[in-house]
JSON list of N, CA and C in Angstrom, two decimals:
[
{"chain": "A", "resi": 1, "resn": "MET", "atom": "N", "xyz": [1.98, 1.55, 0.65]},
{"chain": "A", "resi": 1, "resn": "MET", "atom": "CA", "xyz": [0.82, 1.18, 1.44]},
{"chain": "A", "resi": 1, "resn": "MET", "atom": "C", "xyz": [-0.42, 1.13, 0.55]},
{"chain": "A", "resi": 2, "resn": "LEU", "atom": "N", "xyz": [-0.52, 2.10, -0.34]},
{"chain": "A", "resi": 2, "resn": "LEU", "atom": "CA", "xyz": [-1.69, 2.15, -1.20]},
{"chain": "A", "resi": 2, "resn": "LEU", "atom": "C", "xyz": [-1.74, 0.95, -2.14]},
{"chain": "A", "resi": 3, "resn": "ALA", "atom": "N", "xyz": [-0.58, 0.48, -2.56]},
{"chain": "A", "resi": 3, "resn": "ALA", "atom": "CA", "xyz": [-0.54, -0.70, -3.42]},
{"chain": "A", "resi": 3, "resn": "ALA", "atom": "C", "xyz": [-1.09, -1.93, -2.69]},
{"chain": "A", "resi": 4, "resn": "ILE", "atom": "N", "xyz": [-0.78, -2.06, -1.42]},
{"chain": "A", "resi": 4, "resn": "ILE", "atom": "CA", "xyz": [-1.30, -3.17, -0.62]},
{"chain": "A", "resi": 4, "resn": "ILE", "atom": "C", "xyz": [-2.81, -2.98, -0.40]},
{"chain": "A", "resi": 5, "resn": "LYS", "atom": "N", "xyz": [-3.20, -1.77, -0.06]},
{"chain": "A", "resi": 5, "resn": "LYS", "atom": "CA", "xyz": [-4.61, -1.46, 0.19]},
{"chain": "A", "resi": 5, "resn": "LYS", "atom": "C", "xyz": [-5.46, -1.72, -1.06]},
{"chain": "A", "resi": 6, "resn": "GLY", "atom": "N", "xyz": [-4.87, -1.56, -2.24]},
{"chain": "A", "resi": 6, "resn": "GLY", "atom": "CA", "xyz": [-5.61, -1.71, -3.49]},
{"chain": "A", "resi": 6, "resn": "GLY", "atom": "C", "xyz": [-5.96, -3.13, -3.88]},
{"chain": "A", "resi": 7, "resn": "PHE", "atom": "N", "xyz": [-5.39, -4.11, -3.21]},
{"chain": "A", "resi": 7, "resn": "PHE", "atom": "CA", "xyz": [-5.76, -5.50, -3.51]},
{"chain": "A", "resi": 7, "resn": "PHE", "atom": "C", "xyz": [-7.15, -5.78, -2.97]},
{"chain": "A", "resi": 8, "resn": "PRO", "atom": "N", "xyz": [-7.88, -6.69, -3.59]},
{"chain": "A", "resi": 8, "resn": "PRO", "atom": "CA", "xyz": [-9.20, -7.06, -3.07]},
{"chain": "A", "resi": 8, "resn": "PRO", "atom": "C", "xyz": [-9.08, -7.54, -1.61]},
{"chain": "A", "resi": 9, "resn": "GLU", "atom": "N", "xyz": [-10.08, -7.21, -0.81]},
{"chain": "A", "resi": 9, "resn": "GLU", "atom": "CA", "xyz": [-10.02, -7.53, 0.62]},
{"chain": "A", "resi": 9, "resn": "GLU", "atom": "C", "xyz": [-9.91, -9.02, 0.91]},
{"chain": "A", "resi": 10, "resn": "ASP", "atom": "N", "xyz": [-10.44, -9.85, 0.03]},
{"chain": "A", "resi": 10, "resn": "ASP", "atom": "CA", "xyz": [-10.39, -11.29, 0.26]},
{"chain": "A", "resi": 10, "resn": "ASP", "atom": "C", "xyz": [-9.10, -11.92, -0.25]},
{"chain": "A", "resi": 11, "resn": "ARG", "atom": "N", "xyz": [-8.20, -11.11, -0.78]},
{"chain": "A", "resi": 11, "resn": "ARG", "atom": "CA", "xyz": [-6.94, -11.60, -1.35]},
{"chain": "A", "resi": 11, "resn": "ARG", "atom": "C", "xyz": [-5.81, -11.37, -0.38]},
{"chain": "A", "resi": 12, "resn": "LYS", "atom": "N", "xyz": [-5.02, -12.40, -0.13]},
{"chain": "A", "resi": 12, "resn": "LYS", "atom": "CA", "xyz": [-3.85, -12.27, 0.72]},
{"chain": "A", "resi": 12, "resn": "LYS", "atom": "C", "xyz": [-2.68, -11.79, -0.14]},
{"chain": "A", "resi": 13, "resn": "VAL", "atom": "N", "xyz": [-2.01, -10.75, 0.30]},
{"chain": "A", "resi": 13, "resn": "VAL", "atom": "CA", "xyz": [-0.95, -10.11, -0.48]},
{"chain": "A", "resi": 13, "resn": "VAL", "atom": "C", "xyz": [0.41, -10.61, -0.03]},
{"chain": "A", "resi": 14, "resn": "THR", "atom": "N", "xyz": [1.21, -11.07, -0.98]},
{"chain": "A", "resi": 14, "resn": "THR", "atom": "CA", "xyz": [2.57, -11.51, -0.69]},
{"chain": "A", "resi": 14, "resn": "THR", "atom": "C", "xyz": [3.56, -10.46, -1.17]},
{"chain": "A", "resi": 15, "resn": "ILE", "atom": "N", "xyz": [4.81, -10.62, -0.80]},
{"chain": "A", "resi": 15, "resn": "ILE", "atom": "CA", "xyz": [5.84, -9.70, -1.28]},
{"chain": "A", "resi": 15, "resn": "ILE", "atom": "C", "xyz": [5.96, -9.81, -2.79]},
{"chain": "A", "resi": 16, "resn": "GLY", "atom": "N", "xyz": [5.82, -11.01, -3.33]},
{"chain": "A", "resi": 16, "resn": "GLY", "atom": "CA", "xyz": [5.85, -11.19, -4.78]},
{"chain": "A", "resi": 16, "resn": "GLY", "atom": "C", "xyz": [4.74, -10.43, -5.48]},
{"chain": "A", "resi": 17, "resn": "ASP", "atom": "N", "xyz": [3.54, -10.47, -4.88]},
{"chain": "A", "resi": 17, "resn": "ASP", "atom": "CA", "xyz": [2.40, -9.71, -5.43]},
{"chain": "A", "resi": 17, "resn": "ASP", "atom": "C", "xyz": [2.71, -8.21, -5.44]},
{"chain": "A", "resi": 18, "resn": "LEU", "atom": "N", "xyz": [3.27, -7.74, -4.34]},
{"chain": "A", "resi": 18, "resn": "LEU", "atom": "CA", "xyz": [3.60, -6.32, -4.22]},
{"chain": "A", "resi": 18, "resn": "LEU", "atom": "C", "xyz": [4.65, -5.92, -5.25]},
{"chain": "A", "resi": 19, "resn": "ALA", "atom": "N", "xyz": [5.66, -6.76, -5.41]},
{"chain": "A", "resi": 19, "resn": "ALA", "atom": "CA", "xyz": [6.72, -6.47, -6.40]},
{"chain": "A", "resi": 19, "resn": "ALA", "atom": "C", "xyz": [6.13, -6.37, -7.80]},
{"chain": "A", "resi": 20, "resn": "LYS", "atom": "N", "xyz": [5.25, -7.28, -8.15]},
{"chain": "A", "resi": 20, "resn": "LYS", "atom": "CA", "xyz": [4.61, -7.23, -9.47]},
{"chain": "A", "resi": 20, "resn": "LYS", "atom": "C", "xyz": [3.78, -5.97, -9.64]},
{"chain": "A", "resi": 21, "resn": "ARG", "atom": "N", "xyz": [3.02, -5.62, -8.64]},
{"chain": "A", "resi": 21, "resn": "ARG", "atom": "CA", "xyz": [2.14, -4.45, -8.72]},
{"chain": "A", "resi": 21, "resn": "ARG", "atom": "C", "xyz": [2.96, -3.16, -8.86]},
{"chain": "A", "resi": 22, "resn": "LEU", "atom": "N", "xyz": [4.09, -3.10, -8.15]},
{"chain": "A", "resi": 22, "resn": "LEU", "atom": "CA", "xyz": [4.93, -1.90, -8.19]},
{"chain": "A", "resi": 22, "resn": "LEU", "atom": "C", "xyz": [5.95, -1.92, -9.32]},
{"chain": "A", "resi": 23, "resn": "LEU", "atom": "N", "xyz": [6.00, -3.03, -10.04]},
{"chain": "A", "resi": 23, "resn": "LEU", "atom": "CA", "xyz": [6.96, -3.21, -11.14]},
{"chain": "A", "resi": 23, "resn": "LEU", "atom": "C", "xyz": [8.40, -3.05, -10.66]},
{"chain": "A", "resi": 24, "resn": "ILE", "atom": "N", "xyz": [8.68, -3.71, -9.52]},
{"chain": "A", "resi": 24, "resn": "ILE", "atom": "CA", "xyz": [10.04, -3.70, -8.97]},
{"chain": "A", "resi": 24, "resn": "ILE", "atom": "C", "xyz": [10.48, -5.14, -8.74]},
{"chain": "A", "resi": 25, "resn": "ARG", "atom": "N", "xyz": [11.76, -5.31, -8.51]},
{"chain": "A", "resi": 25, "resn": "ARG", "atom": "CA", "xyz": [12.30, -6.65, -8.24]},
{"chain": "A", "resi": 25, "resn": "ARG", "atom": "C", "xyz": [11.92, -7.10, -6.83]},
{"chain": "A", "resi": 26, "resn": "HIS", "atom": "N", "xyz": [11.90, -8.40, -6.66]},
{"chain": "A", "resi": 26, "resn": "HIS", "atom": "CA", "xyz": [11.49, -8.99, -5.37]},
{"chain": "A", "resi": 26, "resn": "HIS", "atom": "C", "xyz": [12.33, -8.44, -4.22]},
{"chain": "A", "resi": 27, "resn": "HIS", "atom": "N", "xyz": [13.65, -8.41, -4.40]},
{"chain": "A", "resi": 27, "resn": "HIS", "atom": "CA", "xyz": [14.49, -7.94, -3.30]},
{"chain": "A", "resi": 27, "resn": "HIS", "atom": "C", "xyz": [14.25, -6.47, -2.97]},
{"chain": "A", "resi": 28, "resn": "SER", "atom": "N", "xyz": [13.85, -5.67, -3.95]},
{"chain": "A", "resi": 28, "resn": "SER", "atom": "CA", "xyz": [13.51, -4.27, -3.69]},
{"chain": "A", "resi": 28, "resn": "SER", "atom": "C", "xyz": [12.22, -4.19, -2.88]},
{"chain": "A", "resi": 29, "resn": "ALA", "atom": "N", "xyz": [11.26, -5.07, -3.18]},
{"chain": "A", "resi": 29, "resn": "ALA", "atom": "CA", "xyz": [10.01, -5.11, -2.43]},
{"chain": "A", "resi": 29, "resn": "ALA", "atom": "C", "xyz": [10.28, -5.55, -0.99]},
{"chain": "A", "resi": 30, "resn": "VAL", "atom": "N", "xyz": [11.19, -6.47, -0.81]},
{"chain": "A", "resi": 30, "resn": "VAL", "atom": "CA", "xyz": [11.55, -6.93, 0.54]},
{"chain": "A", "resi": 30, "resn": "VAL", "atom": "C", "xyz": [12.09, -5.75, 1.36]},
{"chain": "A", "resi": 31, "resn": "GLU", "atom": "N", "xyz": [12.97, -4.97, 0.76]},
{"chain": "A", "resi": 31, "resn": "GLU", "atom": "CA", "xyz": [13.54, -3.81, 1.47]},
{"chain": "A", "resi": 31, "resn": "GLU", "atom": "C", "xyz": [12.47, -2.78, 1.79]},
{"chain": "A", "resi": 32, "resn": "LEU", "atom": "N", "xyz": [11.57, -2.55, 0.86]},
{"chain": "A", "resi": 32, "resn": "LEU", "atom": "CA", "xyz": [10.46, -1.62, 1.09]},
{"chain": "A", "resi": 32, "resn": "LEU", "atom": "C", "xyz": [9.58, -2.10, 2.24]},
{"chain": "A", "resi": 33, "resn": "VAL", "atom": "N", "xyz": [9.26, -3.38, 2.24]},
{"chain": "A", "resi": 33, "resn": "VAL", "atom": "CA", "xyz": [8.44, -3.95, 3.32]},
{"chain": "A", "resi": 33, "resn": "VAL", "atom": "C", "xyz": [9.18, -3.87, 4.65]},
{"chain": "A", "resi": 34, "resn": "ASN", "atom": "N", "xyz": [10.48, -4.12, 4.64]},
{"chain": "A", "resi": 34, "resn": "ASN", "atom": "CA", "xyz": [11.26, -3.99, 5.88]},
{"chain": "A", "resi": 34, "resn": "ASN", "atom": "C", "xyz": [11.10, -2.60, 6.48]},
{"chain": "A", "resi": 35, "resn": "ARG", "atom": "N", "xyz": [11.15, -1.58, 5.64]},
{"chain": "A", "resi": 35, "resn": "ARG", "atom": "CA", "xyz": [11.02, -0.20, 6.12]},
{"chain": "A", "resi": 35, "resn": "ARG", "atom": "C", "xyz": [9.60, 0.06, 6.65]},
{"chain": "A", "resi": 36, "resn": "LEU", "atom": "N", "xyz": [8.60, -0.48, 5.95]},
{"chain": "A", "resi": 36, "resn": "LEU", "atom": "CA", "xyz": [7.22, -0.31, 6.40]},
{"chain": "A", "resi": 36, "resn": "LEU", "atom": "C", "xyz": [6.97, -1.01, 7.74]},
{"chain": "A", "resi": 37, "resn": "VAL", "atom": "N", "xyz": [7.55, -2.19, 7.90]},
{"chain": "A", "resi": 37, "resn": "VAL", "atom": "CA", "xyz": [7.42, -2.92, 9.17]},
{"chain": "A", "resi": 37, "resn": "VAL", "atom": "C", "xyz": [8.09, -2.13, 10.29]},
{"chain": "A", "resi": 38, "resn": "GLU", "atom": "N", "xyz": [9.28, -1.61, 10.01]},
{"chain": "A", "resi": 38, "resn": "GLU", "atom": "CA", "xyz": [10.01, -0.83, 11.01]},
{"chain": "A", "resi": 38, "resn": "GLU", "atom": "C", "xyz": [9.23, 0.41, 11.43]},
{"chain": "A", "resi": 39, "resn": "ALA", "atom": "N", "xyz": [8.48, 0.99, 10.49]},
{"chain": "A", "resi": 39, "resn": "ALA", "atom": "CA", "xyz": [7.68, 2.18, 10.79]},
{"chain": "A", "resi": 39, "resn": "ALA", "atom": "C", "xyz": [6.34, 1.84, 11.43]},
{"chain": "A", "resi": 40, "resn": "GLY", "atom": "N", "xyz": [6.04, 0.55, 11.57]},
{"chain": "A", "resi": 40, "resn": "GLY", "atom": "CA", "xyz": [4.78, 0.14, 12.19]},
{"chain": "A", "resi": 40, "resn": "GLY", "atom": "C", "xyz": [3.58, 0.24, 11.25]},
{"chain": "A", "resi": 41, "resn": "LEU", "atom": "N", "xyz": [3.82, 0.22, 9.95]},
{"chain": "A", "resi": 41, "resn": "LEU", "atom": "CA", "xyz": [2.76, 0.39, 8.98]},
{"chain": "A", "resi": 41, "resn": "LEU", "atom": "C", "xyz": [2.29, -0.93, 8.34]},
{"chain": "A", "resi": 42, "resn": "VAL", "atom": "N", "xyz": [3.14, -1.93, 8.38]},
{"chain": "A", "resi": 42, "resn": "VAL", "atom": "CA", "xyz": [2.82, -3.24, 7.79]},
{"chain": "A", "resi": 42, "resn": "VAL", "atom": "C", "xyz": [3.27, -4.31, 8.76]},
{"chain": "A", "resi": 43, "resn": "GLN", "atom": "N", "xyz": [2.51, -5.39, 8.79]},
{"chain": "A", "resi": 43, "resn": "GLN", "atom": "CA", "xyz": [2.96, -6.56, 9.54]},
{"chain": "A", "resi": 43, "resn": "GLN", "atom": "C", "xyz": [3.02, -7.76, 8.61]},
{"chain": "A", "resi": 44, "resn": "ARG", "atom": "N", "xyz": [3.97, -8.62, 8.91]},
{"chain": "A", "resi": 44, "resn": "ARG", "atom": "CA", "xyz": [4.14, -9.87, 8.16]},
{"chain": "A", "resi": 44, "resn": "ARG", "atom": "C", "xyz": [3.51, -11.00, 8.94]},
{"chain": "A", "resi": 45, "resn": "GLU", "atom": "N", "xyz": [2.81, -11.86, 8.22]},
{"chain": "A", "resi": 45, "resn": "GLU", "atom": "CA", "xyz": [2.22, -13.06, 8.82]},
{"chain": "A", "resi": 45, "resn": "GLU", "atom": "C", "xyz": [2.64, -14.25, 7.97]},
{"chain": "A", "resi": 46, "resn": "PRO", "atom": "N", "xyz": [3.02, -15.35, 8.59]},
{"chain": "A", "resi": 46, "resn": "PRO", "atom": "CA", "xyz": [3.36, -16.54, 7.79]},
{"chain": "A", "resi": 46, "resn": "PRO", "atom": "C", "xyz": [2.13, -17.03, 7.03]},
{"chain": "A", "resi": 47, "resn": "SER", "atom": "N", "xyz": [2.35, -17.46, 5.81]},
{"chain": "A", "resi": 47, "resn": "SER", "atom": "CA", "xyz": [1.25, -17.99, 5.00]},
{"chain": "A", "resi": 47, "resn": "SER", "atom": "C", "xyz": [0.84, -19.35, 5.54]},
{"chain": "A", "resi": 48, "resn": "PRO", "atom": "N", "xyz": [-0.46, -19.56, 5.75]},
{"chain": "A", "resi": 48, "resn": "PRO", "atom": "CA", "xyz": [-0.90, -20.87, 6.23]},
{"chain": "A", "resi": 48, "resn": "PRO", "atom": "C", "xyz": [-0.78, -21.94, 5.16]},
{"chain": "A", "resi": 49, "resn": "ASP", "atom": "N", "xyz": [-0.69, -21.52, 3.89]},
{"chain": "A", "resi": 49, "resn": "ASP", "atom": "CA", "xyz": [-0.65, -22.47, 2.78]},
{"chain": "A", "resi": 49, "resn": "ASP", "atom": "C", "xyz": [0.75, -22.83, 2.32]},
{"chain": "A", "resi": 50, "resn": "ASP", "atom": "N", "xyz": [1.71, -21.92, 2.53]},
{"chain": "A", "resi": 50, "resn": "ASP", "atom": "CA", "xyz": [3.05, -22.12, 1.99]},
{"chain": "A", "resi": 50, "resn": "ASP", "atom": "C", "xyz": [4.06, -21.46, 2.94]},
{"chain": "A", "resi": 51, "resn": "ASN", "atom": "N", "xyz": [4.87, -22.26, 3.58]},
{"chain": "A", "resi": 51, "resn": "ASN", "atom": "CA", "xyz": [5.82, -21.74, 4.56]},
{"chain": "A", "resi": 51, "resn": "ASN", "atom": "C", "xyz": [6.86, -20.81, 3.96]},
{"chain": "A", "resi": 52, "resn": "ARG", "atom": "N", "xyz": [7.02, -20.84, 2.64]},
{"chain": "A", "resi": 52, "resn": "ARG", "atom": "CA", "xyz": [8.00, -19.97, 1.99]},
{"chain": "A", "resi": 52, "resn": "ARG", "atom": "C", "xyz": [7.46, -18.56, 1.79]},
{"chain": "A", "resi": 53, "resn": "GLN", "atom": "N", "xyz": [6.16, -18.38, 1.90]},
{"chain": "A", "resi": 53, "resn": "GLN", "atom": "CA", "xyz": [5.55, -17.08, 1.64]},
{"chain": "A", "resi": 53, "resn": "GLN", "atom": "C", "xyz": [5.18, -16.36, 2.93]},
{"chain": "A", "resi": 54, "resn": "VAL", "atom": "N", "xyz": [5.13, -15.04, 2.82]},
{"chain": "A", "resi": 54, "resn": "VAL", "atom": "CA", "xyz": [4.74, -14.18, 3.92]},
{"chain": "A", "resi": 54, "resn": "VAL", "atom": "C", "xyz": [3.57, -13.33, 3.43]},
{"chain": "A", "resi": 55, "resn": "ILE", "atom": "N", "xyz": [2.55, -13.23, 4.25]},
{"chain": "A", "resi": 55, "resn": "ILE", "atom": "CA", "xyz": [1.39, -12.41, 3.93]},
{"chain": "A", "resi": 55, "resn": "ILE", "atom": "C", "xyz": [1.59, -11.02, 4.54]},
{"chain": "A", "resi": 56, "resn": "LEU", "atom": "N", "xyz": [1.29, -9.99, 3.76]},
{"chain": "A", "resi": 56, "resn": "LEU", "atom": "CA", "xyz": [1.43, -8.61, 4.22]},
{"chain": "A", "resi": 56, "resn": "LEU", "atom": "C", "xyz": [0.07, -8.05, 4.61]},
{"chain": "A", "resi": 57, "resn": "GLU", "atom": "N", "xyz": [0.03, -7.37, 5.73]},
{"chain": "A", "resi": 57, "resn": "GLU", "atom": "CA", "xyz": [-1.21, -6.72, 6.17]},
{"chain": "A", "resi": 57, "resn": "GLU", "atom": "C", "xyz": [-0.88, -5.32, 6.66]},
{"chain": "A", "resi": 58, "resn": "LEU", "atom": "N", "xyz": [-1.73, -4.37, 6.29]},
{"chain": "A", "resi": 58, "resn": "LEU", "atom": "CA", "xyz": [-1.57, -3.01, 6.79]},
{"chain": "A", "resi": 58, "resn": "LEU", "atom": "C", "xyz": [-1.99, -2.97, 8.26]},
{"chain": "A", "resi": 59, "resn": "THR", "atom": "N", "xyz": [-1.28, -2.18, 9.03]},
{"chain": "A", "resi": 59, "resn": "THR", "atom": "CA", "xyz": [-1.65, -2.00, 10.43]},
{"chain": "A", "resi": 59, "resn": "THR", "atom": "C", "xyz": [-2.74, -0.93, 10.52]},
{"chain": "A", "resi": 60, "resn": "GLU", "atom": "N", "xyz": [-3.29, -0.79, 11.71]},
{"chain": "A", "resi": 60, "resn": "GLU", "atom": "CA", "xyz": [-4.30, 0.24, 11.93]},
{"chain": "A", "resi": 60, "resn": "GLU", "atom": "C", "xyz": [-3.70, 1.62, 11.69]},
{"chain": "A", "resi": 61, "resn": "LEU", "atom": "N", "xyz": [-2.45, 1.81, 12.08]},
{"chain": "A", "resi": 61, "resn": "LEU", "atom": "CA", "xyz": [-1.76, 3.08, 11.85]},
{"chain": "A", "resi": 61, "resn": "LEU", "atom": "C", "xyz": [-1.70, 3.39, 10.35]},
{"chain": "A", "resi": 62, "resn": "ALA", "atom": "N", "xyz": [-1.38, 2.41, 9.54]},
{"chain": "A", "resi": 62, "resn": "ALA", "atom": "CA", "xyz": [-1.32, 2.61, 8.08]},
{"chain": "A", "resi": 62, "resn": "ALA", "atom": "C", "xyz": [-2.70, 2.97, 7.54]},
{"chain": "A", "resi": 63, "resn": "ASN", "atom": "N", "xyz": [-3.72, 2.28, 7.99]},
{"chain": "A", "resi": 63, "resn": "ASN", "atom": "CA", "xyz": [-5.08, 2.58, 7.53]},
{"chain": "A", "resi": 63, "resn": "ASN", "atom": "C", "xyz": [-5.50, 4.00, 7.93]},
{"chain": "A", "resi": 64, "resn": "GLN", "atom": "N", "xyz": [-5.13, 4.42, 9.12]},
{"chain": "A", "resi": 64, "resn": "GLN", "atom": "CA", "xyz": [-5.44, 5.79, 9.57]},
{"chain": "A", "resi": 64, "resn": "GLN", "atom": "C", "xyz": [-4.70, 6.81, 8.71]},
{"chain": "A", "resi": 65, "resn": "ASP", "atom": "N", "xyz": [-3.42, 6.56, 8.45]},
{"chain": "A", "resi": 65, "resn": "ASP", "atom": "CA", "xyz": [-2.62, 7.47, 7.63]},
{"chain": "A", "resi": 65, "resn": "ASP", "atom": "C", "xyz": [-3.21, 7.59, 6.23]},
{"chain": "A", "resi": 66, "resn": "LEU", "atom": "N", "xyz": [-3.60, 6.46, 5.64]},
{"chain": "A", "resi": 66, "resn": "LEU", "atom": "CA", "xyz": [-4.20, 6.48, 4.29]},
{"chain": "A", "resi": 66, "resn": "LEU", "atom": "C", "xyz": [-5.52, 7.24, 4.28]},
{"chain": "A", "resi": 67, "resn": "ALA", "atom": "N", "xyz": [-6.32, 7.07, 5.32]},
{"chain": "A", "resi": 67, "resn": "ALA", "atom": "CA", "xyz": [-7.59, 7.80, 5.40]},
{"chain": "A", "resi": 67, "resn": "ALA", "atom": "C", "xyz": [-7.34, 9.31, 5.50]},
{"chain": "A", "resi": 68, "resn": "GLU", "atom": "N", "xyz": [-6.37, 9.70, 6.30]},
{"chain": "A", "resi": 68, "resn": "GLU", "atom": "CA", "xyz": [-6.04, 11.13, 6.44]},
{"chain": "A", "resi": 68, "resn": "GLU", "atom": "C", "xyz": [-5.52, 11.71, 5.13]},
{"chain": "A", "resi": 69, "resn": "LEU", "atom": "N", "xyz": [-4.65, 10.96, 4.45]},
{"chain": "A", "resi": 69, "resn": "LEU", "atom": "CA", "xyz": [-4.12, 11.41, 3.17]},
{"chain": "A", "resi": 69, "resn": "LEU", "atom": "C", "xyz": [-5.22, 11.53, 2.13]},
{"chain": "A", "resi": 70, "resn": "SER", "atom": "N", "xyz": [-6.12, 10.57, 2.10]},
{"chain": "A", "resi": 70, "resn": "SER", "atom": "CA", "xyz": [-7.23, 10.61, 1.16]},
{"chain": "A", "resi": 70, "resn": "SER", "atom": "C", "xyz": [-8.11, 11.83, 1.39]},
{"chain": "A", "resi": 71, "resn": "ALA", "atom": "N", "xyz": [-8.39, 12.11, 2.64]},
{"chain": "A", "resi": 71, "resn": "ALA", "atom": "CA", "xyz": [-9.21, 13.28, 2.98]},
{"chain": "A", "resi": 71, "resn": "ALA", "atom": "C", "xyz": [-8.51, 14.57, 2.56]},
{"chain": "A", "resi": 72, "resn": "ALA", "atom": "N", "xyz": [-7.20, 14.66, 2.82]},
{"chain": "A", "resi": 72, "resn": "ALA", "atom": "CA", "xyz": [-6.45, 15.85, 2.44]},
{"chain": "A", "resi": 72, "resn": "ALA", "atom": "C", "xyz": [-6.41, 16.02, 0.93]},
{"chain": "A", "resi": 73, "resn": "HIS", "atom": "N", "xyz": [-6.24, 14.93, 0.20]},
{"chain": "A", "resi": 73, "resn": "HIS", "atom": "CA", "xyz": [-6.20, 15.01, -1.26]},
{"chain": "A", "resi": 73, "resn": "HIS", "atom": "C", "xyz": [-7.56, 15.38, -1.83]},
{"chain": "A", "resi": 74, "resn": "LEU", "atom": "N", "xyz": [-8.61, 14.84, -1.25]},
{"chain": "A", "resi": 74, "resn": "LEU", "atom": "CA", "xyz": [-9.95, 15.19, -1.71]},
{"chain": "A", "resi": 74, "resn": "LEU", "atom": "C", "xyz": [-10.24, 16.67, -1.46]},
{"chain": "A", "resi": 75, "resn": "GLU", "atom": "N", "xyz": [-9.81, 17.15, -0.31]},
{"chain": "A", "resi": 75, "resn": "GLU", "atom": "CA", "xyz": [-9.99, 18.57, 0.01]},
{"chain": "A", "resi": 75, "resn": "GLU", "atom": "C", "xyz": [-9.22, 19.44, -1.00]},
{"chain": "A", "resi": 76, "resn": "GLU", "atom": "N", "xyz": [-8.02, 19.06, -1.31]},
{"chain": "A", "resi": 76, "resn": "GLU", "atom": "CA", "xyz": [-7.20, 19.82, -2.27]},
{"chain": "A", "resi": 76, "resn": "GLU", "atom": "C", "xyz": [-7.82, 19.80, -3.66]},
{"chain": "A", "resi": 77, "resn": "LEU", "atom": "N", "xyz": [-8.31, 18.65, -4.10]},
{"chain": "A", "resi": 77, "resn": "LEU", "atom": "CA", "xyz": [-8.96, 18.56, -5.41]},
{"chain": "A", "resi": 77, "resn": "LEU", "atom": "C", "xyz": [-10.22, 19.41, -5.46]},
{"chain": "A", "resi": 78, "resn": "THR", "atom": "N", "xyz": [-10.97, 19.41, -4.38]},
{"chain": "A", "resi": 78, "resn": "THR", "atom": "CA", "xyz": [-12.17, 20.24, -4.31]},
{"chain": "A", "resi": 78, "resn": "THR", "atom": "C", "xyz": [-11.80, 21.72, -4.40]},
{"chain": "A", "resi": 79, "resn": "ARG", "atom": "N", "xyz": [-10.71, 22.08, -3.75]},
{"chain": "A", "resi": 79, "resn": "ARG", "atom": "CA", "xyz": [-10.26, 23.47, -3.73]},
{"chain": "A", "resi": 79, "resn": "ARG", "atom": "C", "xyz": [-9.81, 23.93, -5.12]},
{"chain": "A", "resi": 80, "resn": "ILE", "atom": "N", "xyz": [-9.12, 23.07, -5.86]},
{"chain": "A", "resi": 80, "resn": "ILE", "atom": "CA", "xyz": [-8.59, 23.48, -7.16]},
{"chain": "A", "resi": 80, "resn": "ILE", "atom": "C", "xyz": [-9.50, 23.10, -8.33]},
{"chain": "A", "resi": 81, "resn": "ARG", "atom": "N", "xyz": [-10.66, 22.57, -8.01]},
{"chain": "A", "resi": 81, "resn": "ARG", "atom": "CA", "xyz": [-11.59, 22.14, -9.08]},
{"chain": "A", "resi": 81, "resn": "ARG", "atom": "C", "xyz": [-11.87, 23.25, -10.10]},
{"chain": "A", "resi": 82, "resn": "PRO", "atom": "N", "xyz": [-12.15, 24.47, -9.69]},
{"chain": "A", "resi": 82, "resn": "PRO", "atom": "CA", "xyz": [-12.40, 25.51, -10.69]},
{"chain": "A", "resi": 82, "resn": "PRO", "atom": "C", "xyz": [-11.21, 25.72, -11.64]},
{"chain": "A", "resi": 83, "resn": "LEU", "atom": "N", "xyz": [-10.00, 25.63, -11.10]},
{"chain": "A", "resi": 83, "resn": "LEU", "atom": "CA", "xyz": [-8.80, 25.79, -11.93]},
{"chain": "A", "resi": 83, "resn": "LEU", "atom": "C", "xyz": [-8.64, 24.64, -12.91]},
{"chain": "A", "resi": 84, "resn": "LEU", "atom": "N", "xyz": [-8.97, 23.44, -12.46]},
{"chain": "A", "resi": 84, "resn": "LEU", "atom": "CA", "xyz": [-8.87, 22.27, -13.34]},
{"chain": "A", "resi": 84, "resn": "LEU", "atom": "C", "xyz": [-9.82, 22.39, -14.53]},
{"chain": "A", "resi": 85, "resn": "GLY", "atom": "N", "xyz": [-11.01, 22.94, -14.27]},
{"chain": "A", "resi": 85, "resn": "GLY", "atom": "CA", "xyz": [-11.97, 23.12, -15.34]},
{"chain": "A", "resi": 85, "resn": "GLY", "atom": "C", "xyz": [-11.41, 24.02, -16.43]},
{"chain": "A", "resi": 86, "resn": "ASP", "atom": "N", "xyz": [-10.67, 25.04, -16.07]},
{"chain": "A", "resi": 86, "resn": "ASP", "atom": "CA", "xyz": [-10.06, 25.94, -17.05]},
{"chain": "A", "resi": 86, "resn": "ASP", "atom": "C", "xyz": [-9.02, 25.23, -17.91]},
{"chain": "A", "resi": 87, "resn": "PHE", "atom": "N", "xyz": [-8.27, 24.33, -17.30]},
{"chain": "A", "resi": 87, "resn": "PHE", "atom": "CA", "xyz": [-7.23, 23.61, -18.04]},
{"chain": "A", "resi": 87, "resn": "PHE", "atom": "C", "xyz": [-7.79, 22.51, -18.93]},
{"chain": "A", "resi": 88, "resn": "LEU", "atom": "N", "xyz": [-8.88, 21.93, -18.53]},
{"chain": "A", "resi": 88, "resn": "LEU", "atom": "CA", "xyz": [-9.46, 20.83, -19.30]},
{"chain": "A", "resi": 88, "resn": "LEU", "atom": "C", "xyz": [-10.43, 21.37, -20.31]}
]
């Protein structure tokens, strides 16, 4: 989900784009997207420019999950910040 979210907002993300970003084969990206769609986290939309392509979009549920995860990670980093200073 984060890989899709990381694309510029004005850019339409295809399965091929996702495969390249994740450094995986196209068919592996298809299977990953299938699982995300089944979980209600991604939706597929036909490309208006090319009928062979599918555009991927995060659902509201995915955006909420990413926001919650980001907040939890930020809280954890804030909590361990003093320890990180010792290691660095």
